[in-house]
Short mmCIF file of C-alpha atoms in Angstrom, two decimals:
data_model
loop_
_atom_site.label_atom_id
_atom_site.label_comp_id
_atom_site.label_asym_id
_atom_site.label_seq_id
_atom_site.Cartn_x
_atom_site.Cartn_y
_atom_site.Cartn_z
CA MET A 1 -3.92 -12.05 -6.14
CA ARG A 2 -7.10 -13.64 -7.39
CA LYS A 3 -9.25 -10.58 -7.39
CA SER A 4 -12.87 -10.08 -8.04
CA LEU A 5 -15.33 -7.34 -8.58
CA VAL A 6 -13.95 -5.23 -5.85
CA ALA A 7 -10.48 -5.74 -6.48
CA PHE A 8 -11.26 -2.21 -6.27
CA SER A 9 -10.22 -1.82 -2.70
CA VAL A 10 -11.88 1.49 -3.16
CA LEU A 11 -15.40 0.37 -2.54
CA ALA A 12 -14.62 1.97 0.78
CA ALA A 13 -14.87 5.26 -1.06
CA THR A 14 -18.65 4.90 -1.10
CA ALA A 15 -18.68 5.07 2.67
CA LEU A 16 -16.14 7.84 3.12
CA PRO A 17 -16.88 11.54 3.23
CA SER A 18 -15.38 13.54 0.41
CA LEU A 19 -11.63 13.90 0.64
CA ALA A 20 -11.33 16.86 -1.66
CA ASN A 21 -9.70 18.62 1.29
CA ALA A 22 -6.74 17.40 3.29
CA ALA A 23 -7.41 14.99 6.15
CA ASP A 24 -7.34 16.85 9.49
CA TYR A 25 -7.34 14.67 12.62
CA SER A 26 -6.11 17.26 15.11
CA ASP A 27 -9.48 17.39 16.90
CA ASN A 28 -10.66 13.75 16.69
CA ILE A 29 -8.91 10.81 14.99
CA HIS A 30 -12.18 8.82 14.94
CA LYS A 31 -14.29 11.38 13.09
CA ASN A 32 -13.97 9.50 9.77
CA ASP A 33 -14.61 6.02 11.21
CA TYR A 34 -16.81 3.64 9.21
CA LYS A 35 -17.05 -0.04 8.29
CA TRP A 36 -18.62 -2.16 5.57
CA MET A 37 -18.94 -5.76 4.46
CA GLN A 38 -20.43 -7.55 1.49
CA PHE A 39 -20.62 -11.00 -0.07
CA ASN A 40 -19.86 -11.41 -3.77
CA LEU A 41 -20.89 -14.45 -5.80
CA MET A 42 -18.40 -14.48 -8.66
CA TYR A 43 -17.59 -16.26 -11.88
CA ALA A 44 -14.14 -15.86 -13.44
CA LEU A 45 -13.71 -16.72 -17.12
CA LYS A 46 -10.17 -17.66 -18.24
CA GLU A 47 -8.43 -16.16 -15.21
CA LEU A 48 -4.64 -16.03 -15.54
CA PRO A 49 -2.15 -17.55 -15.06
CA ARG A 50 -3.55 -20.78 -16.48
CA PRO A 51 -2.30 -23.84 -18.39
CA ALA A 52 -3.22 -23.75 -22.05
CA ASP A 53 -5.42 -26.86 -21.70
CA ALA A 54 -7.27 -25.76 -18.52
CA HIS A 55 -11.06 -25.57 -18.24
CA THR A 56 -12.54 -22.18 -19.03
CA GLY A 57 -13.42 -20.80 -15.60
CA HIS A 58 -14.61 -21.17 -12.02
CA ASP A 59 -17.15 -19.87 -9.53
CA TYR A 60 -16.25 -18.56 -6.08
CA LEU A 61 -17.70 -16.81 -3.07
CA GLU A 62 -15.96 -13.74 -1.73
CA MET A 63 -16.44 -12.13 1.67
CA GLU A 64 -15.18 -8.58 1.34
CA PHE A 65 -14.74 -6.04 4.12
CA GLY A 66 -13.14 -2.76 5.02
CA GLY A 67 -13.32 0.37 7.08
CA ARG A 68 -11.58 3.00 9.11
CA SER A 69 -10.94 3.21 12.86
CA GLY A 70 -8.72 5.98 14.16
CA ILE A 71 -5.26 5.60 12.66
CA PHE A 72 -6.15 2.34 10.88
CA ASP A 73 -7.51 2.01 7.35
CA LEU A 74 -8.42 -1.54 6.31
CA TYR A 75 -9.40 -3.52 3.23
CA GLY A 76 -9.55 -7.28 2.79
CA TYR A 77 -11.35 -10.30 1.40
CA VAL A 78 -11.53 -14.08 1.66
CA ASP A 79 -12.26 -16.17 -1.46
CA VAL A 80 -13.61 -19.74 -1.47
CA PHE A 81 -13.22 -21.42 -4.87
CA ASN A 82 -15.28 -23.94 -6.84
CA LEU A 83 -18.29 -23.92 -4.51
CA THR A 84 -20.06 -26.73 -6.38
CA ASN A 85 -16.87 -28.82 -6.65
CA SER A 86 -17.50 -29.05 -10.38
CA ASP A 87 -15.24 -31.26 -12.50
CA SER A 88 -15.46 -28.67 -15.28
CA SER A 89 -13.93 -25.91 -13.12
CA ASP A 90 -10.35 -24.79 -13.70
CA LYS A 91 -9.95 -24.96 -9.89
CA THR A 92 -10.77 -28.69 -9.67
CA SER A 93 -7.16 -29.76 -9.15
CA ALA A 94 -5.91 -26.53 -7.53
CA ASP A 95 -3.96 -26.83 -4.28
CA ASP A 96 -5.76 -23.89 -2.69
CA LYS A 97 -9.47 -23.96 -1.84
CA MET A 98 -9.22 -20.48 -0.32
CA PHE A 99 -7.27 -17.25 -0.70
CA MET A 100 -7.08 -14.21 1.58
CA LYS A 101 -5.92 -10.66 1.06
CA PHE A 102 -5.47 -8.38 4.09
CA ALA A 103 -4.37 -4.78 3.52
CA PRO A 104 -4.16 -2.56 6.62
CA ARG A 105 -2.71 0.94 6.40
CA ILE A 106 -1.69 3.27 9.24
CA SER A 107 -2.45 6.95 8.68
CA LEU A 108 0.59 9.12 9.33
CA ASP A 109 -1.67 12.19 9.48
CA ALA A 110 -3.80 10.66 12.24
CA LEU A 111 -0.77 9.17 14.02
CA THR A 112 1.10 12.49 14.19
CA GLY A 113 -1.93 14.78 14.43
CA LYS A 114 -0.44 16.85 11.62
CA ASP A 115 -1.63 17.73 8.14
CA LEU A 116 0.91 16.03 5.87
CA SER A 117 -0.93 16.78 2.63
CA PHE A 118 0.73 18.42 -0.36
CA GLY A 119 -0.54 19.04 -3.88
CA PRO A 120 -2.86 16.19 -4.93
CA VAL A 121 -1.73 14.03 -1.97
CA LYS A 122 -4.42 14.28 0.72
CA GLU A 123 -3.22 11.71 3.27
CA LEU A 124 -0.14 9.54 3.86
CA TYR A 125 0.06 6.01 5.28
CA VAL A 126 2.40 3.23 6.24
CA ALA A 127 0.95 0.68 3.82
CA THR A 128 1.04 -3.09 4.29
CA LEU A 129 -0.42 -5.98 2.33
CA PHE A 130 -0.62 -9.70 3.11
CA ASN A 131 -1.51 -12.37 0.52
CA TRP A 132 -2.16 -15.86 1.90
CA GLY A 133 -3.11 -19.04 0.07
CA GLY A 134 -5.00 -21.91 1.68
CA ASN A 135 -2.13 -24.36 1.36
CA ASN A 136 1.15 -24.67 3.30
CA GLY A 137 3.95 -23.74 0.92
CA GLY A 138 1.55 -21.77 -1.27
CA VAL A 139 1.20 -17.99 -1.56
CA ASN A 140 2.62 -16.29 1.55
CA ASN A 141 3.67 -12.77 0.61
CA TYR A 142 4.12 -9.68 2.78
CA PHE A 143 4.34 -6.15 1.37
CA VAL A 144 5.31 -2.94 3.18
CA GLY A 145 5.78 0.59 1.93
CA LEU A 146 4.36 4.10 1.66
CA GLY A 147 0.69 4.65 0.86
CA SER A 148 -1.41 7.68 0.03
CA ASP A 149 -4.83 8.98 -0.94
CA ILE A 150 -4.55 11.27 -3.94
CA GLU A 151 -7.02 13.50 -5.76
CA VAL A 152 -7.13 12.91 -9.52
CA PRO A 153 -9.14 14.86 -12.12
CA TRP A 154 -12.46 13.15 -12.99
CA LEU A 155 -11.73 9.96 -11.02
CA GLY A 156 -11.60 11.79 -7.68
CA LYS A 157 -9.97 10.04 -4.72
CA MET A 158 -7.61 7.19 -5.53
CA GLY A 159 -5.46 5.00 -3.34
CA PHE A 160 -1.80 4.89 -4.40
CA ASN A 161 0.71 2.61 -2.64
CA VAL A 162 4.34 1.66 -3.29
CA TYR A 163 5.57 -1.53 -1.60
CA SER A 164 8.58 -3.78 -1.19
CA LEU A 165 7.73 -7.50 -1.38
CA TYR A 166 8.98 -10.04 1.16
CA ASP A 167 8.33 -13.69 0.24
CA MET A 168 7.88 -15.62 3.48
CA ASN A 169 8.35 -18.97 1.74
CA VAL A 170 11.91 -18.20 0.62
CA LYS A 171 12.63 -15.67 3.40
CA ASP A 172 13.88 -13.02 0.99
CA TRP A 173 12.93 -9.67 -0.51
CA ASN A 174 11.79 -9.94 -4.12
CA GLY A 175 11.14 -6.68 -5.92
CA TYR A 176 8.50 -4.00 -5.60
CA GLN A 177 4.85 -3.34 -6.34
CA VAL A 178 2.94 -0.19 -7.27
CA SER A 179 -0.80 -0.37 -6.61
CA THR A 180 -3.61 2.06 -7.27
CA ASN A 181 -7.40 1.79 -7.11
CA TRP A 182 -10.43 3.92 -7.90
CA PHE A 183 -14.21 4.11 -7.60
CA LYS A 184 -16.06 6.57 -9.84
CA PRO A 185 -19.87 6.88 -9.97
CA VAL A 186 -20.57 7.74 -13.61
CA TYR A 187 -24.38 7.77 -13.83
CA THR A 188 -27.15 8.05 -11.22
CA PHE A 189 -30.72 6.99 -11.98
CA GLU A 190 -33.84 8.75 -10.69
CA ASN A 191 -34.43 5.98 -8.13
CA GLY A 192 -31.01 6.59 -6.55
CA THR A 193 -29.24 3.54 -7.96
CA PHE A 194 -26.06 4.26 -9.89
CA ILE A 195 -23.44 2.84 -12.22
CA SER A 196 -19.78 3.04 -11.28
CA TYR A 197 -16.47 2.58 -13.03
CA GLN A 198 -14.14 0.94 -10.55
CA GLY A 199 -10.86 -0.84 -10.77
CA TYR A 200 -7.24 -1.17 -9.84
CA ILE A 201 -3.70 -1.62 -11.12
CA ASP A 202 -1.05 -3.83 -9.49
CA TYR A 203 2.37 -3.68 -11.16
CA GLN A 204 5.41 -5.59 -9.93
CA PHE A 205 8.99 -4.88 -10.97
CA GLY A 206 12.55 -5.65 -9.94
CA MET A 207 11.79 -9.32 -9.23
CA LYS A 208 14.79 -11.61 -8.91
CA LYS A 209 15.68 -14.24 -11.51
CA GLU A 210 15.91 -17.02 -8.92
CA TYR A 211 12.25 -16.49 -7.94
CA ALA A 212 10.57 -15.25 -11.13
CA SER A 213 10.83 -15.99 -14.84
CA ALA A 214 9.97 -12.36 -15.67
CA SER A 215 11.36 -9.35 -13.80
CA ASN A 216 8.15 -7.35 -14.13
CA GLY A 217 4.46 -7.86 -14.71
CA GLY A 218 1.05 -6.81 -13.54
CA VAL A 219 -2.68 -6.49 -13.98
CA MET A 220 -5.32 -3.85 -14.62
CA TYR A 221 -8.94 -4.46 -13.63
CA ASN A 222 -11.78 -2.42 -15.13
CA GLY A 223 -15.24 -2.93 -13.67
CA ILE A 224 -18.67 -1.55 -14.55
CA VAL A 225 -21.08 -2.09 -11.65
CA TRP A 226 -24.73 -1.21 -11.01
CA HIS A 227 -25.32 -0.41 -7.32
CA THR A 228 -28.36 -0.26 -5.07
CA ASP A 229 -28.31 0.19 -1.30
CA ARG A 230 -28.22 -3.60 -0.79
CA TYR A 231 -27.24 -5.19 -4.09
CA ALA A 232 -24.72 -4.79 -6.88
CA VAL A 233 -24.35 -6.48 -10.26
CA GLY A 234 -21.10 -6.14 -12.14
CA TYR A 235 -18.91 -7.04 -15.08
CA GLY A 236 -15.13 -6.78 -15.08
CA LEU A 237 -12.41 -7.03 -17.70
CA LYS A 238 -8.93 -7.77 -16.40
CA ALA A 239 -5.76 -7.36 -18.48
CA TYR A 240 -2.57 -9.24 -17.56
CA HIS A 241 1.10 -8.99 -18.50
CA ASN A 242 3.49 -11.63 -17.10
CA VAL A 243 1.38 -11.64 -13.95
CA TYR A 244 3.19 -12.53 -10.67
CA GLY A 245 6.50 -12.51 -12.55
CA ILE A 246 5.55 -15.55 -14.64
CA LYS A 247 6.78 -15.22 -18.21
CA ASP A 248 4.02 -15.86 -20.71
CA SER A 249 4.47 -19.08 -22.71
CA ALA A 250 2.50 -21.48 -24.87
CA GLY A 251 2.15 -23.95 -21.99
CA LEU A 252 1.35 -21.45 -19.22
CA LYS A 253 -0.48 -18.28 -20.17
CA SER A 254 0.25 -15.26 -17.96
CA SER A 255 -0.58 -12.46 -20.41
CA GLY A 256 -3.99 -11.74 -21.91
CA VAL A 257 -7.46 -10.88 -20.64
CA SER A 258 -10.10 -12.50 -18.44
CA GLN A 259 -13.70 -11.64 -17.60
CA TYR A 260 -15.55 -11.51 -14.28
CA PHE A 261 -19.27 -11.56 -13.48
CA SER A 262 -20.56 -10.67 -10.02
CA LEU A 263 -23.67 -10.51 -7.87
CA SER A 264 -23.22 -8.83 -4.48
CA TYR A 265 -25.18 -8.36 -1.26
CA LYS A 266 -24.17 -5.52 1.07
CA PHE A 267 -24.49 -5.78 4.85
#
């Protein structure tokens, strides 16, 4: 998953009403409907995994979107890499020009009309995730599992999902993934603009030896972003460990850190 500034699927949290209380859809399943979209101009510096002799980074344009409609909760994005077709980009010889993530969830609370909350868990979902590369034979992964919105001290609402992974290329199940994301405004200026701490964790485990050189691995993204009503400027630091089940080696680095810089326009 080549994620950017809003690899924080939680940007949606800025559009949602507070979920400090349990979600109640018994009167109207569309009462929390909303939608949003933004374009992010990004630069990734030493994104992993990467060959040891690769160029330092690449630019890309990301169209990011999300929302809620009745029982459906949605997040997704489409990335287009190396916009200037630069020879000094680490995407110059990449097979994929594009990448798409599509993550719909179905609310069990809204579907059943019942309050399924308990403790810090405010809403439950059937969670799905689709990762598609722009090349036949490239990334083509489907995830399905149980999702939730949970209330966490200080951070507030977080998404928390547990998936099983089905690799469509090999037609086989290949381990599991735990994903969480957050969006926390930390300082608001007098003019109404604010700074947020936003990020996510994706951790895979139980991957099979025939498909992965490491049985577990993952990433953690930490972003600091300044927001206005229409614009956002951000910096992100992403930590990797054997990402995508690729064992870190001298020839192919899959553990370490990368940096992201972003300029966004909100529609």
